[in-house]
Structures are given as C-alpha cells and as structure tokens.
Tab-separated table of C-alpha atoms in Angstrom:
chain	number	residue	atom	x	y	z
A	200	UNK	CA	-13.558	-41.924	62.107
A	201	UNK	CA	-9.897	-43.504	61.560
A	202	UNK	CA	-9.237	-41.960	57.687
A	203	UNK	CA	-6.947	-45.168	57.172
A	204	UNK	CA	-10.019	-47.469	56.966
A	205	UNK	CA	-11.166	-45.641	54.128
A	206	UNK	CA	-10.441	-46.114	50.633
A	207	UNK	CA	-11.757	-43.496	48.321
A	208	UNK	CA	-10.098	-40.083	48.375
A	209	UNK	CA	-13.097	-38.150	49.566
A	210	UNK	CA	-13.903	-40.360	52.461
A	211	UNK	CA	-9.839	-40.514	53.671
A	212	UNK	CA	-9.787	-36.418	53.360
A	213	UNK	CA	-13.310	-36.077	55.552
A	214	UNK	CA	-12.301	-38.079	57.386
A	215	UNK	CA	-8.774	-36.635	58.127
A	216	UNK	CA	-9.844	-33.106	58.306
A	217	UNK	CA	-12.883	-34.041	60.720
A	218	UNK	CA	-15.963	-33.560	58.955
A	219	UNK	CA	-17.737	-36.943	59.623
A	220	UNK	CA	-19.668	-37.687	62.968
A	221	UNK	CA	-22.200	-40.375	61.561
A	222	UNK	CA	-23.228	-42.299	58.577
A	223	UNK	CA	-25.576	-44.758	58.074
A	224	UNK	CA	-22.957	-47.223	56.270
A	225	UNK	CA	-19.279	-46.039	56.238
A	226	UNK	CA	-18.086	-48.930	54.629
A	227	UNK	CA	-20.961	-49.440	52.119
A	228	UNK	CA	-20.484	-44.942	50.865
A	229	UNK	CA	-16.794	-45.818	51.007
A	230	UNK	CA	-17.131	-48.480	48.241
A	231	UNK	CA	-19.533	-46.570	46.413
A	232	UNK	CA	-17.337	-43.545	46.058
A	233	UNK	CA	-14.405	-45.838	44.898
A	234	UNK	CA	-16.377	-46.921	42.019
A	235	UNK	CA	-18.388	-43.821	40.619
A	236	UNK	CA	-19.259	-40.167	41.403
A	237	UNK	CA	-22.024	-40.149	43.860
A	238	UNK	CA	-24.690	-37.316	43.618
A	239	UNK	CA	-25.179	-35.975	47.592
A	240	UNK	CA	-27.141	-32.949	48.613
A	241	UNK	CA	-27.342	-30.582	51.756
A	242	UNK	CA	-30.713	-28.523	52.185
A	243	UNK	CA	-30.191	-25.173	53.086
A	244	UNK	CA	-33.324	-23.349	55.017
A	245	UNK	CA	-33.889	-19.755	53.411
A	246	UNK	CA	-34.328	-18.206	57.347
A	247	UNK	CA	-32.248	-15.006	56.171
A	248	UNK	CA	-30.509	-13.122	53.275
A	249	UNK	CA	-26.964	-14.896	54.065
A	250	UNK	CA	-25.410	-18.202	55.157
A	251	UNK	CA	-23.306	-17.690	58.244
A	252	UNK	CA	-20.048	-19.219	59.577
A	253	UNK	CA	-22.350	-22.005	61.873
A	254	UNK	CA	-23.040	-24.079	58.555
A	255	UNK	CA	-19.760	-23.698	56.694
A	256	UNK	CA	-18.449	-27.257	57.946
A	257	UNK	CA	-21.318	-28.214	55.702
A	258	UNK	CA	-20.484	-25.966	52.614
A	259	UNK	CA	-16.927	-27.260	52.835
A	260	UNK	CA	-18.093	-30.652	52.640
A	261	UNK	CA	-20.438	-29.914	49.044
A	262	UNK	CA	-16.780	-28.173	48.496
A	263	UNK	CA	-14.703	-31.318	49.543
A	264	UNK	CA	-17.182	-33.569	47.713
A	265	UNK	CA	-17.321	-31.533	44.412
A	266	UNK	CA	-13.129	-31.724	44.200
A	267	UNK	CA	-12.891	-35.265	44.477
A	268	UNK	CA	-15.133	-35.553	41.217
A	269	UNK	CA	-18.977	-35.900	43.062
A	270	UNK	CA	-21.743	-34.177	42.289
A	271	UNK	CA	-22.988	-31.791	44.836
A	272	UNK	CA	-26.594	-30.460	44.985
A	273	UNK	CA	-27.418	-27.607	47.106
A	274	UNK	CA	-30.995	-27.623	47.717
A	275	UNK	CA	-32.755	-24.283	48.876
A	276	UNK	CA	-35.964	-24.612	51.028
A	277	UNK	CA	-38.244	-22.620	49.258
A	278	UNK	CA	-41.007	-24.829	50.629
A	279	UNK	CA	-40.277	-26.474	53.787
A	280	UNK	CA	-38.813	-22.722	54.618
A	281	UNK	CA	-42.588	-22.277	55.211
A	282	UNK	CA	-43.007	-24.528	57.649
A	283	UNK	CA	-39.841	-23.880	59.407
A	284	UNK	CA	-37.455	-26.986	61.033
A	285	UNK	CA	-37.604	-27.430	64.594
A	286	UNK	CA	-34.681	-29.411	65.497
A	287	UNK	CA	-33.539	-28.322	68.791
A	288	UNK	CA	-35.294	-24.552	68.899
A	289	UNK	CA	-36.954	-23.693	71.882
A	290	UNK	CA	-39.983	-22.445	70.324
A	291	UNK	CA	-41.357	-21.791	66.267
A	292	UNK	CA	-40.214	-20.176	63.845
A	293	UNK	CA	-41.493	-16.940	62.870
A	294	UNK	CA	-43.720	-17.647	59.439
A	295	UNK	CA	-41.984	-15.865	56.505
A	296	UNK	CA	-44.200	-14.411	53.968
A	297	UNK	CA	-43.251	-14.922	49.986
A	298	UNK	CA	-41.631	-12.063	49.568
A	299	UNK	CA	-39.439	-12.724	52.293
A	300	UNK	CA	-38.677	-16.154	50.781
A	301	UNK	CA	-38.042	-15.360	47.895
A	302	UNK	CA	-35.648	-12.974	48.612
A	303	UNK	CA	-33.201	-15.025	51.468
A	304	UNK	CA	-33.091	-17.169	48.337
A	305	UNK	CA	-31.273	-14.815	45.864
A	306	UNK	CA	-28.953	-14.258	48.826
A	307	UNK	CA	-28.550	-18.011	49.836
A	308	UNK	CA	-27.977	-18.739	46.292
A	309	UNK	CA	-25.076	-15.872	46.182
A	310	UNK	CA	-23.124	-17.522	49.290
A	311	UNK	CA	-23.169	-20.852	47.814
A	312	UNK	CA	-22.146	-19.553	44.338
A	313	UNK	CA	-18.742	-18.120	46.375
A	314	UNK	CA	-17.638	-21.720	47.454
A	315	UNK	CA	-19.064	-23.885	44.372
A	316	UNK	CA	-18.764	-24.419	40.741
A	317	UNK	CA	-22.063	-24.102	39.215
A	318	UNK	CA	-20.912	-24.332	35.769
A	319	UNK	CA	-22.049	-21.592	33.313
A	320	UNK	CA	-24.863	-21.010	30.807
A	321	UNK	CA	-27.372	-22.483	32.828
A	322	UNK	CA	-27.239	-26.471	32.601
A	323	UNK	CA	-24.934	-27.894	34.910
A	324	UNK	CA	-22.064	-29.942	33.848
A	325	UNK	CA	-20.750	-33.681	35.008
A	326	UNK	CA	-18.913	-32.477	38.160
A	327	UNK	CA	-20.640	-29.388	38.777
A	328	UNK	CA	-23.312	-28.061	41.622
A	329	UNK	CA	-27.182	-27.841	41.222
A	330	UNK	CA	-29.191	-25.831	42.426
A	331	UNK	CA	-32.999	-26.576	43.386
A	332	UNK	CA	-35.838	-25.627	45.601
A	333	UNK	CA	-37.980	-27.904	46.666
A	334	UNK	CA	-41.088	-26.221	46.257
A	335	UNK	CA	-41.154	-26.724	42.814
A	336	UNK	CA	-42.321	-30.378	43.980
A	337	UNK	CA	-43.598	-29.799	47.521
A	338	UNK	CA	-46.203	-27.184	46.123
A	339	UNK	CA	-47.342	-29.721	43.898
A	340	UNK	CA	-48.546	-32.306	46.318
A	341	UNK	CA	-52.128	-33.316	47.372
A	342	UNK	CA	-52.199	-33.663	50.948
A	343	UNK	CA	-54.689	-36.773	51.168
A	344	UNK	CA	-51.874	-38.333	48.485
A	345	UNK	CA	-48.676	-37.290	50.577
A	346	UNK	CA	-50.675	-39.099	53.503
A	347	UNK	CA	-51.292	-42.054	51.530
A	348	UNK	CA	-47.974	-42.329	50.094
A	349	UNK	CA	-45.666	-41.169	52.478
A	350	UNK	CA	-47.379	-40.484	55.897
A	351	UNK	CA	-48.458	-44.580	56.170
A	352	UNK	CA	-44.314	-45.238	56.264
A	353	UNK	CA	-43.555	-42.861	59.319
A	354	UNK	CA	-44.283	-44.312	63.118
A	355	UNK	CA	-45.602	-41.623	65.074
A	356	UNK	CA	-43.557	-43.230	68.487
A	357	UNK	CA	-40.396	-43.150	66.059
A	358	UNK	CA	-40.678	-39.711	65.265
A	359	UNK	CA	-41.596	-38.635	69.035
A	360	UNK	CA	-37.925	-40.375	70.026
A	361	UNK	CA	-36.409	-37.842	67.588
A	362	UNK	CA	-33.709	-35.771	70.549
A	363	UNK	CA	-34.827	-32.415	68.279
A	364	UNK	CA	-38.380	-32.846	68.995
A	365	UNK	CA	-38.343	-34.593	72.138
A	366	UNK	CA	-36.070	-31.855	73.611
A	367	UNK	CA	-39.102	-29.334	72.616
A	368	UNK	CA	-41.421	-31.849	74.680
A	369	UNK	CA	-39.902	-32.135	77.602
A	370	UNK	CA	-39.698	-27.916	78.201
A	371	UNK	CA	-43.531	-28.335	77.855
A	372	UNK	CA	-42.832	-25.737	74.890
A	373	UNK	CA	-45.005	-27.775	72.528
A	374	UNK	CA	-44.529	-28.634	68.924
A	375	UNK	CA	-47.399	-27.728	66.606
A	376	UNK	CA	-48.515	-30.459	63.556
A	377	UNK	CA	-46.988	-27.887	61.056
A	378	UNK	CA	-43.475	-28.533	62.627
A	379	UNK	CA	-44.335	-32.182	63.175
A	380	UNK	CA	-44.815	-32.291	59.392
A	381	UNK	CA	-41.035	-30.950	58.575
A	382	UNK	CA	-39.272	-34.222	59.069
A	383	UNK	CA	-42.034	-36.140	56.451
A	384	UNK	CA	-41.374	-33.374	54.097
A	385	UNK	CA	-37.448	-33.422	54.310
A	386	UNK	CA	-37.626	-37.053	54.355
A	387	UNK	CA	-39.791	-36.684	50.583
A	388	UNK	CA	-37.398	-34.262	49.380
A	389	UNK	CA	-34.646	-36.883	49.415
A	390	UNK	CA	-36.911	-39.363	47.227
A	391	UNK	CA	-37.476	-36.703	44.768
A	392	UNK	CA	-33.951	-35.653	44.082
A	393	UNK	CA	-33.268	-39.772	44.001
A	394	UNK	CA	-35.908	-39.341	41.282
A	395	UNK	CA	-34.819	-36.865	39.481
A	396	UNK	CA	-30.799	-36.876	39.569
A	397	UNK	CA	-30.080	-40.256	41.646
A	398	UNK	CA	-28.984	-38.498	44.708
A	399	UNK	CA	-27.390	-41.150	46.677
A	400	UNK	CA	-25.971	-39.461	49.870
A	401	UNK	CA	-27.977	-36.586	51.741
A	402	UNK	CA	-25.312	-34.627	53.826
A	403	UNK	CA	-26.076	-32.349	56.837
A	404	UNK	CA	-25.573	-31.240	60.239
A	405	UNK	CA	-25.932	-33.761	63.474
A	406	UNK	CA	-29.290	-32.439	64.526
A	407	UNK	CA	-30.502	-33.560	61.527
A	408	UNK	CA	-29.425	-36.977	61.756
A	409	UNK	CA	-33.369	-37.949	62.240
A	410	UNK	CA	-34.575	-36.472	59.614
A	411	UNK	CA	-31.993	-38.205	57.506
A	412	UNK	CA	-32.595	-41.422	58.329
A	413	UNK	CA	-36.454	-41.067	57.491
A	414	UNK	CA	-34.833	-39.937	53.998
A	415	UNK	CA	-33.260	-43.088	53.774
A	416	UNK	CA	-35.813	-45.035	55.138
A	417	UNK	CA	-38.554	-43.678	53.075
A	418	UNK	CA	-36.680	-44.514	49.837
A	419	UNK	CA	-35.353	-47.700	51.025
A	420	UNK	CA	-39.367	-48.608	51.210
A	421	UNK	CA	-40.574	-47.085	48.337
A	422	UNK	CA	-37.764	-46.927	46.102
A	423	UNK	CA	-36.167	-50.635	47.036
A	424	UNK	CA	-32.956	-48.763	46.671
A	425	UNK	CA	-30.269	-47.937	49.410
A	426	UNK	CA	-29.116	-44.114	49.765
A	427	UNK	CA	-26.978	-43.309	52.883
A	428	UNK	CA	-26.948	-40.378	55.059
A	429	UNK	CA	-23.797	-38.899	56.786
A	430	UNK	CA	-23.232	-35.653	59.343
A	431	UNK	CA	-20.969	-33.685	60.215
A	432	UNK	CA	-20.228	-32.216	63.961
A	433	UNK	CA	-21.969	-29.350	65.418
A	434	UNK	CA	-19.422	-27.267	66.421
A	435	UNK	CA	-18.137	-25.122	69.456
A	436	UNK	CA	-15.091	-23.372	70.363
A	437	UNK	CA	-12.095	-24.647	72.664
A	438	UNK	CA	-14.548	-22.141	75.239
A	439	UNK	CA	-17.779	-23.580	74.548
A	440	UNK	CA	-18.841	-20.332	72.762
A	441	UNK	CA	-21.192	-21.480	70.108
A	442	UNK	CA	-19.594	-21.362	66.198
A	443	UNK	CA	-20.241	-18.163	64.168
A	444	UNK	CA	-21.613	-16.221	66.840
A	445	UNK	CA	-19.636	-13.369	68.724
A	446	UNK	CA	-21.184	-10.511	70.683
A	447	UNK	CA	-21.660	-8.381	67.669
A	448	UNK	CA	-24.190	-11.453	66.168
A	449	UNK	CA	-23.771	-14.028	63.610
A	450	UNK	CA	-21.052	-13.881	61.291
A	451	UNK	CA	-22.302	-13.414	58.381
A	452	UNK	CA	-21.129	-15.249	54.322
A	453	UNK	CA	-22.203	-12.056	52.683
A	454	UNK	CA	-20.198	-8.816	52.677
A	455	UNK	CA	-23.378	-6.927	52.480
A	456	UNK	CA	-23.817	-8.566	55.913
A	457	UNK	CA	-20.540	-8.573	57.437
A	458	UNK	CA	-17.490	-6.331	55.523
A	459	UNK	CA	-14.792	-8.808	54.111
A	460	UNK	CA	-12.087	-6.946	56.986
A	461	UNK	CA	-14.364	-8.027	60.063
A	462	UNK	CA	-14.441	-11.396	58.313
A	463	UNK	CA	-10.828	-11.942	58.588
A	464	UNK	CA	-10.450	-10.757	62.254
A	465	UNK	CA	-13.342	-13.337	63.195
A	466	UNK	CA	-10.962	-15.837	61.941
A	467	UNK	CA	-7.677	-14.226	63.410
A	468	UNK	CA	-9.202	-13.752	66.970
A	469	UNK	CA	-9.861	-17.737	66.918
A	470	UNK	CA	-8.511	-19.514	70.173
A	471	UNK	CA	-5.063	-21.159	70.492
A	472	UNK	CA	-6.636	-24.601	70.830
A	473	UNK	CA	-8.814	-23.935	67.636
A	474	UNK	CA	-6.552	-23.543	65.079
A	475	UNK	CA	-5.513	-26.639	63.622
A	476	UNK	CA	-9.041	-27.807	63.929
A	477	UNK	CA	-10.342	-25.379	62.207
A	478	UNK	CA	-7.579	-24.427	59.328
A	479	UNK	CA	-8.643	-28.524	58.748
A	480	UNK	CA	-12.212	-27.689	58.432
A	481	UNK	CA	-12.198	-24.243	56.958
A	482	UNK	CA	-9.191	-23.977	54.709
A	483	UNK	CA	-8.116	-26.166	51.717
A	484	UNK	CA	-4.120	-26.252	52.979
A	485	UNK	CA	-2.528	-29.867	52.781
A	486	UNK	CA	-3.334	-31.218	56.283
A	487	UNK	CA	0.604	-31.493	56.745
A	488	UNK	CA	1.389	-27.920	56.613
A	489	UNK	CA	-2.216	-27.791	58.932
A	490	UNK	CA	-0.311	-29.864	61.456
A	491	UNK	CA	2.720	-27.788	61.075
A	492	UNK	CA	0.754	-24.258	61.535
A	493	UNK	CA	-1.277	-25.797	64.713
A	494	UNK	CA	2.159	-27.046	66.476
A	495	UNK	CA	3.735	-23.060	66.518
A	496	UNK	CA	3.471	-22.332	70.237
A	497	UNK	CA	4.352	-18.835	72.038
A	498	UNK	CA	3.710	-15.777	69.976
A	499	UNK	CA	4.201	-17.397	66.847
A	500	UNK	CA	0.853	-19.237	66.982
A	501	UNK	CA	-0.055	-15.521	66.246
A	502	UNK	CA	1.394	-16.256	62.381
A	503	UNK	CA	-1.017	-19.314	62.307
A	504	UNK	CA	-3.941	-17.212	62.930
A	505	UNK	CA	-3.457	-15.192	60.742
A	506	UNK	CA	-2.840	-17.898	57.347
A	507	UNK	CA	-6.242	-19.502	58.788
A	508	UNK	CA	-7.870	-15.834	58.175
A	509	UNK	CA	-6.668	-15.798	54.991
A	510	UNK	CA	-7.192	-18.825	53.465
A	511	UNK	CA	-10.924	-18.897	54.930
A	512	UNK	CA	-11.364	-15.316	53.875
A	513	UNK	CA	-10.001	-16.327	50.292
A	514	UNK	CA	-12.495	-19.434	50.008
A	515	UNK	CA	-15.672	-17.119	50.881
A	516	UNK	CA	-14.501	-13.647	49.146
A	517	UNK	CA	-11.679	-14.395	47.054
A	518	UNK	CA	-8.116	-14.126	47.796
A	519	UNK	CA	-7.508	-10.157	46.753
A	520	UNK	CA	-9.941	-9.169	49.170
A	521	UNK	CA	-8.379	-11.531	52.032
A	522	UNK	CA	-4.938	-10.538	51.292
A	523	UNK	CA	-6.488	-6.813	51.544
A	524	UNK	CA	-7.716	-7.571	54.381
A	525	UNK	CA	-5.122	-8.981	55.829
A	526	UNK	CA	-2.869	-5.779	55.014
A	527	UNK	CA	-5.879	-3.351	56.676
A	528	UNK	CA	-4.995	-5.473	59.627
A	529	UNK	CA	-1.539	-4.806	59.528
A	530	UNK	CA	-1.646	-1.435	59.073
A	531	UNK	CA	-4.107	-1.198	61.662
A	532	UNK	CA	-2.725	-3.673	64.605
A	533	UNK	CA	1.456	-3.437	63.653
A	534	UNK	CA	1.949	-0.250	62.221
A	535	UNK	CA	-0.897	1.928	64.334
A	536	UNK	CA	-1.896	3.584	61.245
A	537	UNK	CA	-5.105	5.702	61.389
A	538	UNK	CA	-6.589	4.821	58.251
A	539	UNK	CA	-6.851	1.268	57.180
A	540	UNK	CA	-9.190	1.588	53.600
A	541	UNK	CA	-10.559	-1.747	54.062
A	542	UNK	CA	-11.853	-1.127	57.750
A	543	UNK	CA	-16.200	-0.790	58.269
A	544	UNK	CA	-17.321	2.643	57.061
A	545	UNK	CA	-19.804	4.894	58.572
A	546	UNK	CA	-21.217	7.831	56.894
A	547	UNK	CA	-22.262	10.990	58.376
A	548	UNK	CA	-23.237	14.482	57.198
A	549	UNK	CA	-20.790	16.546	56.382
A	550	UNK	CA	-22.743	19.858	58.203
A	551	UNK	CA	-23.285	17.766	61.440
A	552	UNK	CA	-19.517	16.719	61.435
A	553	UNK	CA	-18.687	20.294	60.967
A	554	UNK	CA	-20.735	21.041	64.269
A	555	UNK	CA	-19.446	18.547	65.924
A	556	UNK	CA	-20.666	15.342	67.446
A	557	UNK	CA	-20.244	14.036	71.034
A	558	UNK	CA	-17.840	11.396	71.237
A	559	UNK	CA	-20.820	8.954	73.031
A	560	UNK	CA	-23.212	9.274	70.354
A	561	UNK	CA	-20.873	8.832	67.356
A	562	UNK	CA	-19.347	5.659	68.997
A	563	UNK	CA	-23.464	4.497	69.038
A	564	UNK	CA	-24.342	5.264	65.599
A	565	UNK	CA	-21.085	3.604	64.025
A	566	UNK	CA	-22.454	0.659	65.388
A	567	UNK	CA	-19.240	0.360	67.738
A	568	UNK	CA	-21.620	-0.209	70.519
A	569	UNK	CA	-25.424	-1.293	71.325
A	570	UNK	CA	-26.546	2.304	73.423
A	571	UNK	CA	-25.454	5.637	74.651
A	572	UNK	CA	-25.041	3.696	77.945
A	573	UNK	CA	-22.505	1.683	76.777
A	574	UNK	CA	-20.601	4.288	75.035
A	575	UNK	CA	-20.580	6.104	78.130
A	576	UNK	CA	-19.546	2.859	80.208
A	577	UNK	CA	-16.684	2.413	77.052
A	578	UNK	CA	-15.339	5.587	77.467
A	579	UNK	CA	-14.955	5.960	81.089
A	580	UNK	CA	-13.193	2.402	80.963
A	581	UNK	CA	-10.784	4.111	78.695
A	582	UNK	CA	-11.762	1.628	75.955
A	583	UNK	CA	-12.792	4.079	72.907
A	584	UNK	CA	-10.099	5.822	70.961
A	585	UNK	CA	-9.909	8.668	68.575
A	586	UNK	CA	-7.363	7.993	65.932
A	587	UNK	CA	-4.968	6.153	68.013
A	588	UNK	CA	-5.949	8.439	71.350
A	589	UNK	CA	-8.037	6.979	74.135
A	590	UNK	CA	-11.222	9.513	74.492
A	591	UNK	CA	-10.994	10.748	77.812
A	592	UNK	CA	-14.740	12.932	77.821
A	593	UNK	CA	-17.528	11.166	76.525
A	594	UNK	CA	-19.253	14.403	75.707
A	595	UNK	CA	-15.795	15.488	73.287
A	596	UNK	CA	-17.144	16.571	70.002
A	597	UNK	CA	-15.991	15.152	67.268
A	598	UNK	CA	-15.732	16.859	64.194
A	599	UNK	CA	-13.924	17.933	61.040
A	600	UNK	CA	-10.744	19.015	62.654
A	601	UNK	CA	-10.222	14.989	63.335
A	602	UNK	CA	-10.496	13.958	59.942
A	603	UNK	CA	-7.229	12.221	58.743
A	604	UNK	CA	-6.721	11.458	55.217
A	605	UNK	CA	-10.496	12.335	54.732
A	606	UNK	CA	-11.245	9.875	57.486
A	607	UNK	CA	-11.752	9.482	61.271
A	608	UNK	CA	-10.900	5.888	62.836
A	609	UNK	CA	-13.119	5.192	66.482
A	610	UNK	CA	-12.211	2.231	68.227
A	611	UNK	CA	-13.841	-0.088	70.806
A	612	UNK	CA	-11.201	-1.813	72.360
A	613	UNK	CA	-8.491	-3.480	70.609
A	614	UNK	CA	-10.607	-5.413	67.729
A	615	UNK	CA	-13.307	-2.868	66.597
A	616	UNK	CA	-13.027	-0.296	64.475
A	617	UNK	CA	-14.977	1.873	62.224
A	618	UNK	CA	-13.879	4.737	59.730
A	619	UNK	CA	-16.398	7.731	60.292
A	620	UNK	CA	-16.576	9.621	56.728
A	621	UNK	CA	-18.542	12.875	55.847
A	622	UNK	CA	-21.397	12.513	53.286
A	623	UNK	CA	-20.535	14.490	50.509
C-alpha cells in the first residue's frame, strides 16, 4: 500500500517499510489512528520454548505500533495451543501436554519482553504491552453456550472456503473437528479482549487472514461495533528459501536456542537483493539511510550486511551483545584469528581431549554436522579446519596439543564455527 495515502504516522511508516498486505478498512484504521491510540493484538501459539525469525515481521509491527503511542497486546495461546492452528500444515499438530504449555509460555513471554515495553511492577501503563493467555477465558466456557452464542454466527460453507483449510482438503489429509474448532475460538478471543481492553485492531500473519475476519465478523454481530483486521506478508527470500529457516533449523529469538554470534551471521549471510527489504522490516534505521545502505553495490553491499546484523541483533539481544558479535566476526572472518570469545562453545572432557579425539567425531558432537558420514564427506571435501588449517585425515586426533588460548576453533566451511573447550 502507497504510504502517501495515509495519514497517521503508524499507518505511513507500515506502510513505507512494508509490513501491510491486507486490512479490512485502510482508510477507516487510518482515521482511527489519527484520532486516538488504538489497542491491537497479535496471538502468539506456545508450539515451542522460543519465537523464531519467521514471525518477527509481526513482533516489529506490536514494536512499530507501541512507538507511535498504541497499545499493543501480545496474547499467548495457552488455550487454543491445545487445539493447535491448522492454517496451511499438512497434517495436526502434535497435542502438547500442560507441562509442555506451560513452559513454551515462560519462554514466549521472554522473547516478547526483548522487543516490548511491558512497563514495570506489574500493571501496565497507557502506552505499554499486555500480556494475556487466553485460557483464562477459553477454559471457562460451556460448550453447549459457546455453540449457542458463537457457533450459530459461523457458516460451515464459509469456513470450508478458508485457502488454510481447504488446502488440507484437497491433499485428502483431512482436518479433524478439533482443528475445525480453532478458527471459532480465535475468532472469540478477539471479542473478549474487545471486552475487556477495547481491542480494536487484531494484527497477524496472511494465513490468518480468515480467521481474522471471523474476529471481526463475530464482534461486528454481537458487539454492533466495528474492529478491523490487518496482515502482514509471509515472507521468503530473494531465493525462495523460506524466512528463518537455514539448514541448521529455525533461527531461533532465544540465545538459549540460538547463541547471540550465530544470530548475527544469519543476518550478515542475507542475499544482495534482501537487504533493503529487510533492514526496512527488521531494523528501526530511518528508511532514508535504509535506501542509502540497499543502493551500495560491489563489495561494499558487504558493509550493508553487516549494519542490518547489527541493528537486528541489537533489537532482539541488545546492542553490547550485537556489537560483540559483530567484533567475534571480525576477528574471525578479517583478521583469521583462532579464538573469537563470542563464537558457539562445546565442552568436552578434559581426560578424553588429552587422549585424543578423531577429527570426524569431534566435528559430529560440536554439532558442526548432522553424522559421522558427513564429517567424513566434510573432510575429504577439504571443508573442516583446525584452527585456521584444513583437516586433511578424518581419523586426526584432536587433542590438547591444539588448544589455543585454552580453546580449539573447528570449522565447517566458511560460516560455521564452534570453540571446543575442556571440562574442567
């Protein structure tokens, strides 16, 4: 959407930096967010411990939203978690047991608390972010009275044309009535938080554009009020390679998940095309000097990549860790160094280092690569290195005489590294 036809700041900015793909009235939000701070929300599934890089757009947007003086609510599926959503999966969920829950939860909450302003001592302030689950309502209800209530206002044909659960249809992969009941639930959830803190706006991702508009519709009906939905894109890379994923897995929010140095090099290794999009999206620099950064060509887009892994790195872990970082990269990459303190450690014991440990099995168990297989297939490709040195036997031990500064670096090509340490 054309960020001149806007007139509030926050609509201009998403609109500028690329965060909008629909909404149910752009004109009608517009106007609302020119005259008073709108309450919007974004539900957040508790499927693991961490948020990864795939939903950030929408983080940045609660983010976005919240600086512009709105009220963001980040709401944590404690219940519909249970059910699981099927928009565009190929088959269900896994059922998570309450333990499970409520543990993704205390993680989920952590990630969010890195890119919001929650306020402090408990109650939330005018401009800051709430937190709720909804099953402190959802495990309330009465089926027969959900039915009565809310079921009677859903078509059963309307819900069938949804593309996430027709897509499931047409594989023939089936869609069982617990699924089928996620959209009526998501759909209640919005109602409730109109209830309870006049949440005007549910945000979210474009597969979830039908499950919005059942939000909206549902309180439209029983409500008589009008609360507006808007998505942002589901995105890809210049390749077609699928956001937050590499070969290695998701990358993960949490350092616990993913160490704040491999972070940063997820960001640096973006594609040429990428970067302006994505230092839009993912950093808060003034969309000029975003311009300015994407137009470098030759070597010096190199220089780009690397302010877009800072400033992402600084919004999710806080800039002295992305400025360390960013120097355990440079000592690494530019000045061949063979420790780097901020690199992935691996631990091993001291009296097995002293033995020795062939080079195949130590590049396995640092997590470098997936088998013994592979490190064999590494080495012989002359990809695994040894402080700097390319490993020419796979069966070289490895041992104390390699330690450096109390360390050993291994390598897997040009982007992976690990420090091996002995366990004191």
């Amino acid at each position: 959407m054309d960020a001149n036809g806007f007139r509030s700041a926050f609509m201009r900015e998403a609109a500028a930096r690329g965060f909008i793909f629909q909404c149910t009235d752009a004109q009608a939000l517009d106007a609302l967010m020119e005259q008073q701070s709108v309450t919007a929300y974004i539900g957040f599934d508790p499927t693991a411990d961490s948020l990864h890089v795939g939903g950030l757009i929408q983080i940045m947007m609660l983010r976005l939203l919240q600086r512009h003086g709105h009220r963001p609510i980040a709401l944590i599926g404690g219940g519909t978690a249970r059910i699981g959503d099927p928009s565009f999966r190929e088959e269900a969920r896994r059922l998570m047991t309450e333990d499970v829950i409520r543990a993704n939860m205390t993680g989920i909450e952590n990630c969010l608390r890195q890119f919001l302003s929650f306020g402090e001592n408990g109650e939330p302030g005018p401009n800051d972010a709430r937190l709720v689950n909804n099953a402190d309502w959802l495990d309330r209800l009465s089926y027969i009275d959900l039915l009565r209530d809310v079921g009677v206002h859903f078509s059963i044909s309307r819900m069938l044309s949804f593309d996430s659960v027709r897509s499931r249809l047409e594989r023939e992969q089936g869609l069982t009535f617990l699924e089928f009941n996620y959209s009526i639930l998501q759909s209640y959830d919005f109602r409730e938080l109109n209830r309870l803190y006049d949440a005007r706006l549910q945000l979210g991702g474009s597969d979830q554009w039908g499950n919005i508009v059942s939000g909206v519709e549902l309180v439209r009906r029983t409500e008589q009020k009008t609360v507006m939905g808007l998505t942002t894109p589901l995105l890809a890379t210049a390749s077609g390679a699928k956001m937050g994923k590499t070969a290695a897995g998701a990358v993960w929010l949490s350092a616990a998940r993913l160490s704040v140095f491999d972070y940063w090099q997820f960001w640096r290794n973006t594609e040429d095309a990428d970067v302006g999009r994505f230092l839009r999206l993912f950093t808060e620099l003034p969309l000029e000097e975003c311009d300015r950064l994407a137009a470098l060509g030759g070597a010096e887009i190199n220089e780009a990549k690397k302010v877009l892994a800072t400033e992402a790195t600084a919004l999710c872990h806080g800039r002295e860790a992305a400025l360390a970082a960013a120097e355990a990269a440079r000592q690494t990459f530019e000045e061949g160094r063979t420790v780097a303190a901020d690199l992935p450690v691996h631990t091993v014991p001291a009296a097995a280092l002293a033995e020795g440990i062939p080079a195949f099995r130590l590049l396995t168990e640092a997590g470098l690569v997936k088998s013994n297989g592979e490190a064999r297939r590494l080495v012989r490709g002359g990809g695994a290195r040894l402080n700097t040195v390319v490993i020419a036997d796979e069966n070289r031990l490895i041992g104390t005489e390699d330690l450096v500064d109390g360390a050993i670096r291994l390598s897997a090509g040009r982007k992976h590294h690990v420090l091996v340490k002995p366990e004191a």
